[in-house]
């Protein structure tokens, strides 16, 4: 899972070769029996990069009516038999970070979403031709820790821990004369 996090945070000069596998079937017993549109990416790292920690830090900010920030910190370690990825991201710019925690695997996990949260006081939805990130004020923090051990060709052990803090507010009003 979470290969998108590795691909987004791995430096380009760390890759020795890349192979794109079309029609990838991750379940070995179904290979050759069912067709899939899944695409897999097989990366071969340079020897000097394997088993070393790779860090990525990005930060941005601004000040207007209130201070804005958008920051992320990622660290990963890749070797033949284990992979480790630690990520922390935070912002208050309206960008939704909860999608960062979704698994990039074939499993579907039930999650609490906005559509199945109880509504105590329904509010009218704003009808404006603006994107949602321009209408909402948020404070989002997301952290994840992922560790994968490859036991043999067919078995792996995966530990995943994730945390999301997402507080979203909006101001809405209308005036009629």
PDB file of C-alpha atoms in Angstrom, residues 42-115:
ATOM      1  CA  UNK A  42       8.815  -1.480 -10.041  1.00  0.00           C
ATOM      2  CA  UNK A  43      11.708   0.761  -8.988  1.00  0.00           C
ATOM      3  CA  UNK A  44      15.324  -0.327  -8.730  1.00  0.00           C
ATOM      4  CA  UNK A  45      17.288   1.948  -6.416  1.00  0.00           C
ATOM      5  CA  UNK A  46      20.938   2.850  -6.746  1.00  0.00           C
ATOM      6  CA  UNK A  47      23.128   0.831  -4.329  1.00  0.00           C
ATOM      7  CA  UNK A  48      24.294   3.936  -2.431  1.00  0.00           C
ATOM      8  CA  UNK A  49      20.675   4.859  -1.618  1.00  0.00           C
ATOM      9  CA  UNK A  50      19.433   1.488  -0.370  1.00  0.00           C
ATOM     10  CA  UNK A  51      18.872   1.212   3.387  1.00  0.00           C
ATOM     11  CA  UNK A  52      19.631   4.913   3.911  1.00  0.00           C
ATOM     12  CA  UNK A  53      17.191   7.453   5.280  1.00  0.00           C
ATOM     13  CA  UNK A  54      15.888   9.947   2.721  1.00  0.00           C
ATOM     14  CA  UNK A  55      14.336  13.158   4.076  1.00  0.00           C
ATOM     15  CA  UNK A  56      12.064  15.652   2.334  1.00  0.00           C
ATOM     16  CA  UNK A  57      10.949  18.909   3.963  1.00  0.00           C
ATOM     17  CA  UNK A  58       8.674  21.472   2.328  1.00  0.00           C
ATOM     18  CA  UNK A  59       7.241  24.573   3.960  1.00  0.00           C
ATOM     19  CA  UNK A  60       5.362  27.631   2.822  1.00  0.00           C
ATOM     20  CA  UNK A  61       3.562  30.455   4.495  1.00  0.00           C
ATOM     21  CA  UNK A  62       1.971  33.814   4.077  1.00  0.00           C
ATOM     22  CA  UNK A  63       0.288  36.525   6.010  1.00  0.00           C
ATOM     23  CA  UNK A  64      -2.863  38.462   5.218  1.00  0.00           C
ATOM     24  CA  UNK A  65      -5.815  38.732   7.557  1.00  0.00           C
ATOM     25  CA  UNK A  66      -4.343  35.703   9.293  1.00  0.00           C
ATOM     26  CA  UNK A  67      -1.172  33.646   8.944  1.00  0.00           C
ATOM     27  CA  UNK A  68      -1.288  30.806   6.410  1.00  0.00           C
ATOM     28  CA  UNK A  69       0.953  27.755   6.440  1.00  0.00           C
ATOM     29  CA  UNK A  70       1.461  24.629   4.367  1.00  0.00           C
ATOM     30  CA  UNK A  71       4.203  22.239   5.491  1.00  0.00           C
ATOM     31  CA  UNK A  72       5.224  18.618   5.110  1.00  0.00           C
ATOM     32  CA  UNK A  73       7.992  16.364   6.389  1.00  0.00           C
ATOM     33  CA  UNK A  74       8.655  12.910   4.948  1.00  0.00           C
ATOM     34  CA  UNK A  75      11.311  10.378   5.695  1.00  0.00           C
ATOM     35  CA  UNK A  76      11.678   6.970   4.116  1.00  0.00           C
ATOM     36  CA  UNK A  77      14.038   4.038   4.130  1.00  0.00           C
ATOM     37  CA  UNK A  78      13.901   1.372   1.442  1.00  0.00           C
ATOM     38  CA  UNK A  79      15.779  -1.903   1.325  1.00  0.00           C
ATOM     39  CA  UNK A  80      15.193  -5.328  -0.161  1.00  0.00           C
ATOM     40  CA  UNK A  81      13.353  -6.788   2.839  1.00  0.00           C
ATOM     41  CA  UNK A  82      11.817  -3.744   4.531  1.00  0.00           C
ATOM     42  CA  UNK A  83      10.316  -0.364   3.790  1.00  0.00           C
ATOM     43  CA  UNK A  84       9.664   2.446   6.246  1.00  0.00           C
ATOM     44  CA  UNK A  85       7.767   5.677   5.557  1.00  0.00           C
ATOM     45  CA  UNK A  86       7.011   8.410   8.125  1.00  0.00           C
ATOM     46  CA  UNK A  87       4.959  11.431   7.032  1.00  0.00           C
ATOM     47  CA  UNK A  88       3.627  14.590   8.689  1.00  0.00           C
ATOM     48  CA  UNK A  89       1.662  17.270   6.829  1.00  0.00           C
ATOM     49  CA  UNK A  90      -0.160  20.358   8.068  1.00  0.00           C
ATOM     50  CA  UNK A  91      -1.925  23.308   6.467  1.00  0.00           C
ATOM     51  CA  UNK A  92      -4.645  25.884   6.882  1.00  0.00           C
ATOM     52  CA  UNK A  93      -4.961  26.848   3.217  1.00  0.00           C
ATOM     53  CA  UNK A  94      -8.182  24.933   2.467  1.00  0.00           C
ATOM     54  CA  UNK A  95      -6.410  21.940   0.889  1.00  0.00           C
ATOM     55  CA  UNK A  96      -7.847  18.609   2.074  1.00  0.00           C
ATOM     56  CA  UNK A  97      -5.158  16.281   3.440  1.00  0.00           C
ATOM     57  CA  UNK A  98      -7.415  13.402   4.517  1.00  0.00           C
ATOM     58  CA  UNK A  99      -6.929  11.724   1.127  1.00  0.00           C
ATOM     59  CA  UNK A 100      -3.259  11.254   2.047  1.00  0.00           C
ATOM     60  CA  UNK A 101      -4.263   8.495   4.470  1.00  0.00           C
ATOM     61  CA  UNK A 102      -6.101   6.356   1.907  1.00  0.00           C
ATOM     62  CA  UNK A 103      -4.514   3.025   1.122  1.00  0.00           C
ATOM     63  CA  UNK A 104      -3.245   2.403  -2.379  1.00  0.00           C
ATOM     64  CA  UNK A 105      -4.233  -1.243  -2.291  1.00  0.00           C
ATOM     65  CA  UNK A 106      -7.136  -3.332  -3.486  1.00  0.00           C
ATOM     66  CA  UNK A 107      -8.680  -3.470  -0.019  1.00  0.00           C
ATOM     67  CA  UNK A 108     -11.573  -1.172   0.803  1.00  0.00           C
ATOM     68  CA  UNK A 109     -11.859  -0.064   4.397  1.00  0.00           C
ATOM     69  CA  UNK A 110     -14.987   1.579   5.742  1.00  0.00           C
ATOM     70  CA  UNK A 111     -14.234   5.092   6.901  1.00  0.00           C
ATOM     71  CA  UNK A 112     -16.285   7.788   8.508  1.00  0.00           C
ATOM     72  CA  UNK A 113     -17.002  10.358   5.830  1.00  0.00           C
ATOM     73  CA  UNK A 114     -18.868  13.624   5.829  1.00  0.00           C
ATOM     74  CA  UNK A 115     -21.910  11.913   4.293  1.00  0.00           C
TER      75      UNK A 115
END
